[in-house]
mmCIF file of C-alpha atoms in Angstrom:
data_model
loop_
_atom_site.group_PDB
_atom_site.id
_atom_site.type_symbol
_atom_site.label_atom_id
_atom_site.label_comp_id
_atom_site.label_asym_id
_atom_site.label_seq_id
_atom_site.Cartn_x
_atom_site.Cartn_y
_atom_site.Cartn_z
ATOM 1 C CA ASP A 320 -6.768 27.272 5.373
ATOM 2 C CA ALA A 321 -5.024 25.582 8.177
ATOM 3 C CA GLY A 322 -4.864 21.778 7.746
ATOM 4 C CA VAL A 323 -4.908 18.893 10.180
ATOM 5 C CA ILE A 324 -2.242 19.884 13.016
ATOM 6 C CA GLN A 325 -0.646 17.017 14.667
ATOM 7 C CA SER A 326 1.735 17.442 17.710
ATOM 8 C CA PRO A 327 4.446 16.556 18.542
ATOM 9 C CA ARG A 328 5.852 15.888 15.139
ATOM 10 C CA HIS A 329 8.440 13.493 16.650
ATOM 11 C CA GLU A 330 8.593 11.867 19.976
ATOM 12 C CA VAL A 331 11.288 9.616 21.579
ATOM 13 C CA THR A 332 10.756 7.961 24.927
ATOM 14 C CA GLU A 333 11.419 5.314 27.081
ATOM 15 C CA MET A 334 9.462 1.878 27.439
ATOM 16 C CA GLY A 335 6.880 2.135 30.199
ATOM 17 C CA GLN A 336 6.340 6.004 29.808
ATOM 18 C CA GLU A 337 2.945 7.458 28.930
ATOM 19 C CA VAL A 338 2.547 8.936 25.429
ATOM 20 C CA THR A 339 0.102 11.490 24.483
ATOM 21 C CA LEU A 340 -0.427 12.482 20.621
ATOM 22 C CA ARG A 341 -2.573 15.361 19.793
ATOM 23 C CA CYS A 342 -4.586 16.310 16.899
ATOM 24 C CA LYS A 343 -6.593 19.583 15.821
ATOM 25 C CA PRO A 344 -8.870 18.653 12.859
ATOM 26 C CA ILE A 345 -9.748 21.051 10.145
ATOM 27 C CA SER A 346 -12.637 23.538 11.289
ATOM 28 C CA GLY A 347 -15.855 22.239 10.351
ATOM 29 C CA HIS A 348 -14.989 18.470 9.758
ATOM 30 C CA ASN A 349 -17.169 16.004 11.523
ATOM 31 C CA SER A 350 -15.343 12.957 11.091
ATOM 32 C CA LEU A 351 -11.681 12.249 12.794
ATOM 33 C CA PHE A 352 -9.456 9.171 12.368
ATOM 34 C CA TRP A 353 -6.321 8.011 13.985
ATOM 35 C CA TYR A 354 -4.036 5.689 11.965
ATOM 36 C CA ARG A 355 -0.762 3.802 12.685
ATOM 37 C CA GLN A 356 1.738 3.235 9.895
ATOM 38 C CA THR A 357 4.366 0.638 10.018
ATOM 39 C CA MET A 358 6.529 -1.033 7.438
ATOM 40 C CA MET A 359 5.056 -4.397 8.302
ATOM 41 C CA ARG A 360 1.489 -3.769 8.495
ATOM 42 C CA GLY A 361 1.083 -0.557 6.316
ATOM 43 C CA LEU A 362 -1.732 1.897 7.360
ATOM 44 C CA GLU A 363 -4.160 0.671 9.869
ATOM 45 C CA LEU A 364 -7.129 2.560 11.275
ATOM 46 C CA LEU A 365 -7.065 2.638 14.775
ATOM 47 C CA ILE A 366 -10.426 4.372 15.631
ATOM 48 C CA TYR A 367 -12.757 6.773 14.275
ATOM 49 C CA PHE A 368 -15.099 9.358 15.771
ATOM 50 C CA ASN A 369 -18.069 10.919 14.043
ATOM 51 C CA ASN A 370 -19.308 14.015 15.754
ATOM 52 C CA ASN A 371 -17.006 13.524 18.651
ATOM 53 C CA VAL A 372 -18.289 10.064 19.300
ATOM 54 C CA PRO A 373 -16.230 6.768 18.931
ATOM 55 C CA ILE A 374 -18.017 5.013 16.247
ATOM 56 C CA ASP A 375 -15.288 2.214 15.535
ATOM 57 C CA ASP A 376 -12.260 1.416 17.949
ATOM 58 C CA SER A 377 -11.908 -2.259 16.560
ATOM 59 C CA GLY A 378 -8.417 -1.418 15.339
ATOM 60 C CA MET A 379 -7.081 -0.215 18.841
ATOM 61 C CA PRO A 380 -4.406 -2.915 19.457
ATOM 62 C CA GLU A 381 -4.764 -3.281 23.150
ATOM 63 C CA ASP A 382 -6.083 -1.765 26.386
ATOM 64 C CA ARG A 383 -2.678 0.174 26.722
ATOM 65 C CA PHE A 384 -4.182 2.487 23.803
ATOM 66 C CA SER A 385 -6.961 4.976 24.300
ATOM 67 C CA ALA A 386 -8.450 7.857 22.234
ATOM 68 C CA LYS A 387 -10.461 10.656 23.342
ATOM 69 C CA MET A 388 -12.345 13.652 21.476
ATOM 70 C CA PRO A 389 -13.557 16.099 24.094
ATOM 71 C CA ASN A 390 -14.628 18.589 21.373
ATOM 72 C CA ALA A 391 -14.927 19.138 17.715
ATOM 73 C CA SER A 392 -11.503 20.817 17.598
ATOM 74 C CA PHE A 393 -9.415 18.411 19.803
ATOM 75 C CA SER A 394 -8.517 14.716 19.970
ATOM 76 C CA THR A 395 -5.807 12.823 21.873
ATOM 77 C CA LEU A 396 -4.331 9.264 21.395
ATOM 78 C CA LYS A 397 -2.809 8.022 24.583
ATOM 79 C CA ILE A 398 -0.496 4.699 24.928
ATOM 80 C CA GLN A 399 0.130 3.788 28.703
ATOM 81 C CA PRO A 400 2.359 1.981 29.212
ATOM 82 C CA SER A 401 4.361 2.476 26.070
ATOM 83 C CA GLU A 402 6.255 -0.519 24.429
ATOM 84 C CA PRO A 403 8.964 -0.742 21.584
ATOM 85 C CA ARG A 404 6.491 -2.377 19.418
ATOM 86 C CA ASP A 405 4.485 0.783 19.542
ATOM 87 C CA SER A 406 7.102 2.793 17.368
ATOM 88 C CA ALA A 407 5.397 3.828 14.287
ATOM 89 C CA VAL A 408 4.063 6.985 12.504
ATOM 90 C CA TYR A 409 0.733 7.998 13.800
ATOM 91 C CA PHE A 410 -1.561 9.851 11.556
ATOM 92 C CA CYS A 411 -4.649 12.047 12.356
ATOM 93 C CA ALA A 412 -7.056 12.538 9.429
ATOM 94 C CA SER A 413 -10.449 14.468 9.468
ATOM 95 C CA ARG A 414 -13.383 14.778 6.942
ATOM 96 C CA LYS A 415 -16.436 16.499 6.574
ATOM 97 C CA ASP A 416 -19.303 14.195 5.452
ATOM 98 C CA PHE A 417 -18.496 12.292 2.478
ATOM 99 C CA GLN A 418 -15.656 14.285 1.371
ATOM 100 C CA PRO A 419 -12.127 12.856 1.146
ATOM 101 C CA GLN A 420 -9.977 12.630 4.519
ATOM 102 C CA HIS A 421 -7.176 15.265 4.876
ATOM 103 C CA PHE A 422 -4.318 14.003 6.760
ATOM 104 C CA GLY A 423 -2.018 15.655 9.303
ATOM 105 C CA ASP A 424 1.654 15.444 8.942
ATOM 106 C CA GLY A 425 1.915 12.580 11.405
ATOM 107 C CA THR A 426 3.909 11.933 14.638
ATOM 108 C CA ARG A 427 6.877 9.726 14.346
ATOM 109 C CA LEU A 428 6.883 7.692 17.838
ATOM 110 C CA SER A 429 10.040 5.893 18.799
ATOM 111 C CA ILE A 430 9.926 3.563 21.884
ATOM 112 C CA LEU A 431 13.332 2.782 23.232
ATOM 113 C CA ALA B 74 -13.073 -8.474 5.634
ATOM 114 C CA GLN B 75 -12.547 -5.676 2.994
ATOM 115 C CA THR B 76 -9.014 -6.070 1.178
ATOM 116 C CA VAL B 77 -6.992 -3.757 -1.010
ATOM 117 C CA THR B 78 -4.187 -5.328 -2.881
ATOM 118 C CA GLN B 79 -1.347 -3.499 -4.588
ATOM 119 C CA SER B 80 0.792 -6.074 -6.315
ATOM 120 C CA GLN B 81 3.775 -3.820 -7.211
ATOM 121 C CA PRO B 82 6.089 -3.067 -4.142
ATOM 122 C CA GLU B 83 8.307 -0.759 -6.229
ATOM 123 C CA MET B 84 8.132 0.596 -9.696
ATOM 124 C CA SER B 85 10.567 3.147 -11.587
ATOM 125 C CA VAL B 86 9.764 5.409 -14.606
ATOM 126 C CA GLN B 87 11.920 7.778 -16.649
ATOM 127 C CA GLU B 88 11.077 11.364 -16.473
ATOM 128 C CA ALA B 89 8.318 12.482 -18.951
ATOM 129 C CA GLU B 90 7.335 8.893 -19.593
ATOM 130 C CA THR B 91 3.842 7.316 -18.391
ATOM 131 C CA VAL B 92 3.572 4.857 -15.690
ATOM 132 C CA THR B 93 0.592 2.805 -14.247
ATOM 133 C CA LEU B 94 0.177 1.506 -10.761
ATOM 134 C CA SER B 95 -2.088 -1.432 -10.040
ATOM 135 C CA CYS B 96 -4.751 -1.966 -7.616
ATOM 136 C CA THR B 97 -7.537 -4.552 -7.019
ATOM 137 C CA TYR B 98 -9.912 -4.638 -4.165
ATOM 138 C CA ASP B 99 -12.647 -6.955 -2.632
ATOM 139 C CA THR B 100 -15.902 -5.597 -1.118
ATOM 140 C CA SER B 101 -19.226 -6.348 -0.805
ATOM 141 C CA GLU B 102 -20.545 -2.741 -0.967
ATOM 142 C CA ASN B 103 -22.977 -1.775 -3.526
ATOM 143 C CA ASN B 104 -21.876 1.911 -3.504
ATOM 144 C CA TYR B 105 -18.360 2.708 -2.554
ATOM 145 C CA TYR B 106 -15.541 5.257 -3.194
ATOM 146 C CA LEU B 107 -11.919 4.530 -4.363
ATOM 147 C CA PHE B 108 -8.804 6.758 -3.619
ATOM 148 C CA TRP B 109 -5.180 7.050 -4.510
ATOM 149 C CA TYR B 110 -2.976 8.769 -2.008
ATOM 150 C CA LYS B 111 0.480 9.812 -2.552
ATOM 151 C CA GLN B 112 3.088 9.970 0.380
ATOM 152 C CA PRO B 113 6.252 11.738 -0.602
ATOM 153 C CA PRO B 114 9.538 11.575 1.554
ATOM 154 C CA SER B 115 8.244 14.231 3.627
ATOM 155 C CA ARG B 116 5.814 11.737 5.004
ATOM 156 C CA GLN B 117 2.374 13.837 4.310
ATOM 157 C CA MET B 118 -0.412 11.924 2.707
ATOM 158 C CA ILE B 119 -1.824 13.612 -0.220
ATOM 159 C CA LEU B 120 -5.106 12.979 -1.930
ATOM 160 C CA VAL B 121 -4.462 12.268 -5.607
ATOM 161 C CA ILE B 122 -7.706 11.315 -7.077
ATOM 162 C CA ARG B 123 -11.070 9.871 -6.050
ATOM 163 C CA GLN B 124 -13.505 7.589 -8.028
ATOM 164 C CA GLU B 125 -17.246 7.088 -6.910
ATOM 165 C CA ALA B 126 -18.171 3.449 -7.810
ATOM 166 C CA TYR B 127 -21.586 4.448 -9.451
ATOM 167 C CA LYS B 128 -19.928 6.553 -12.047
ATOM 168 C CA GLN B 129 -18.719 4.891 -15.111
ATOM 169 C CA GLN B 130 -16.563 7.771 -16.225
ATOM 170 C CA ASN B 131 -12.966 7.463 -15.047
ATOM 171 C CA ALA B 132 -11.898 10.220 -12.918
ATOM 172 C CA THR B 133 -8.884 12.401 -14.144
ATOM 173 C CA GLU B 134 -6.799 15.012 -12.275
ATOM 174 C CA ASN B 135 -4.407 16.814 -14.709
ATOM 175 C CA ARG B 136 -1.659 14.195 -15.188
ATOM 176 C CA PHE B 137 -3.326 11.653 -13.177
ATOM 177 C CA SER B 138 -6.113 9.261 -14.218
ATOM 178 C CA VAL B 139 -7.544 6.153 -13.307
ATOM 179 C CA ASN B 140 -8.865 3.062 -15.122
ATOM 180 C CA PHE B 141 -11.783 1.771 -13.148
ATOM 181 C CA GLN B 142 -13.003 -1.679 -13.858
ATOM 182 C CA LYS B 143 -15.845 -2.371 -11.624
ATOM 183 C CA ALA B 144 -16.491 -5.894 -12.627
ATOM 184 C CA ALA B 145 -12.957 -6.903 -12.244
ATOM 185 C CA LYS B 146 -12.718 -4.840 -9.103
ATOM 186 C CA SER B 147 -9.649 -2.941 -10.310
ATOM 187 C CA PHE B 148 -8.522 0.513 -10.008
ATOM 188 C CA SER B 149 -5.257 1.432 -11.615
ATOM 189 C CA LEU B 150 -3.619 4.776 -11.688
ATOM 190 C CA LYS B 151 -1.839 6.305 -14.734
ATOM 191 C CA ILE B 152 0.605 8.914 -14.260
ATOM 192 C CA SER B 153 1.572 10.848 -17.627
ATOM 193 C CA ASP B 154 4.508 12.925 -18.232
ATOM 194 C CA SER B 155 6.203 11.800 -15.011
ATOM 195 C CA GLN B 156 7.945 14.414 -13.013
ATOM 196 C CA LEU B 157 10.655 14.244 -10.223
ATOM 197 C CA GLY B 158 8.079 15.386 -7.805
ATOM 198 C CA ASP B 159 6.061 12.203 -8.500
ATOM 199 C CA THR B 160 8.524 10.179 -6.523
ATOM 200 C CA ALA B 161 6.652 8.981 -3.725
ATOM 201 C CA MET B 162 4.727 5.956 -2.140
ATOM 202 C CA TYR B 163 1.313 5.666 -3.642
ATOM 203 C CA PHE B 164 -1.583 4.113 -1.724
ATOM 204 C CA CYS B 165 -4.967 2.610 -2.970
ATOM 205 C CA ALA B 166 -7.860 2.778 -0.720
ATOM 206 C CA SER B 167 -11.510 1.712 -0.840
ATOM 207 C CA SER B 168 -14.375 2.794 1.456
ATOM 208 C CA ARG B 169 -16.591 0.683 3.592
ATOM 209 C CA ASP B 170 -19.798 1.550 5.033
ATOM 210 C CA SER B 171 -19.316 2.104 9.073
ATOM 211 C CA GLY B 172 -23.021 2.772 9.366
ATOM 212 C CA ALA B 173 -24.372 6.106 10.930
ATOM 213 C CA GLY B 174 -24.272 7.422 7.205
ATOM 214 C CA SER B 175 -20.525 7.529 6.994
ATOM 215 C CA TYR B 176 -17.589 5.251 5.870
ATOM 216 C CA GLN B 177 -14.052 4.387 6.528
ATOM 217 C CA LEU B 178 -11.087 3.364 4.218
ATOM 218 C CA THR B 179 -9.039 0.277 3.875
ATOM 219 C CA PHE B 180 -5.610 0.955 2.417
ATOM 220 C CA GLY B 181 -3.274 -1.362 0.277
ATOM 221 C CA LYS B 182 0.292 -1.670 1.238
ATOM 222 C CA GLY B 183 1.561 0.751 -1.215
ATOM 223 C CA THR B 184 3.757 1.111 -4.250
ATOM 224 C CA LYS B 185 7.010 3.066 -4.033
ATOM 225 C CA LEU B 186 7.354 4.760 -7.265
ATOM 226 C CA SER B 187 10.856 6.348 -8.509
ATOM 227 C CA VAL B 188 10.964 8.740 -11.135
ATOM 228 C CA ILE B 189 14.505 8.811 -12.647
ATOM 229 C CA PRO B 190 15.939 11.878 -14.278
#
């Protein structure tokens, strides 16, 4: 079975540019999560969708960050404009009901 | 706010020996889940083991087992017969009710485990 698929795996861009991270959850999963991982703050939940509806976006750091889930098989996390402090590894995870979360391989984002 | 504390930033263990990673948590939930995730250098986040708080029996998965002390809010992970492939960051996590019949996770800062040949 295919796991959670994230793209790109690495992204390097200049400050001020728009960045779009993509996630395809496992088929049949009804919850999707976006996390950010940094050395200083560890693994932080940014936003969480249930049945394609955003449930909790209290972890989204600023208005520069936005996330969408237009259908059950696709989600995006967008940063516009990007800043060097946004450099981190971004994970997407999905889950079915009360089962454990399955994580993608993450996107390593570097903002120069 | 819910917190998960891993007091050991780094640990090491000799191959084939046993090691225990500590985790404490703070929750006001009556029913919740606890997890250990492993993150090897490849960066993947891999579920190691899960414990449901209402179950008194400690969860086990092959060489991995937990010591769940609900009153003390402690959830340690024991790795027996350590193998080189166990070298990784280990994250403890607890669930919190997010309404709508679902939950989300709060993660600790992690423990970096090195298995020495």
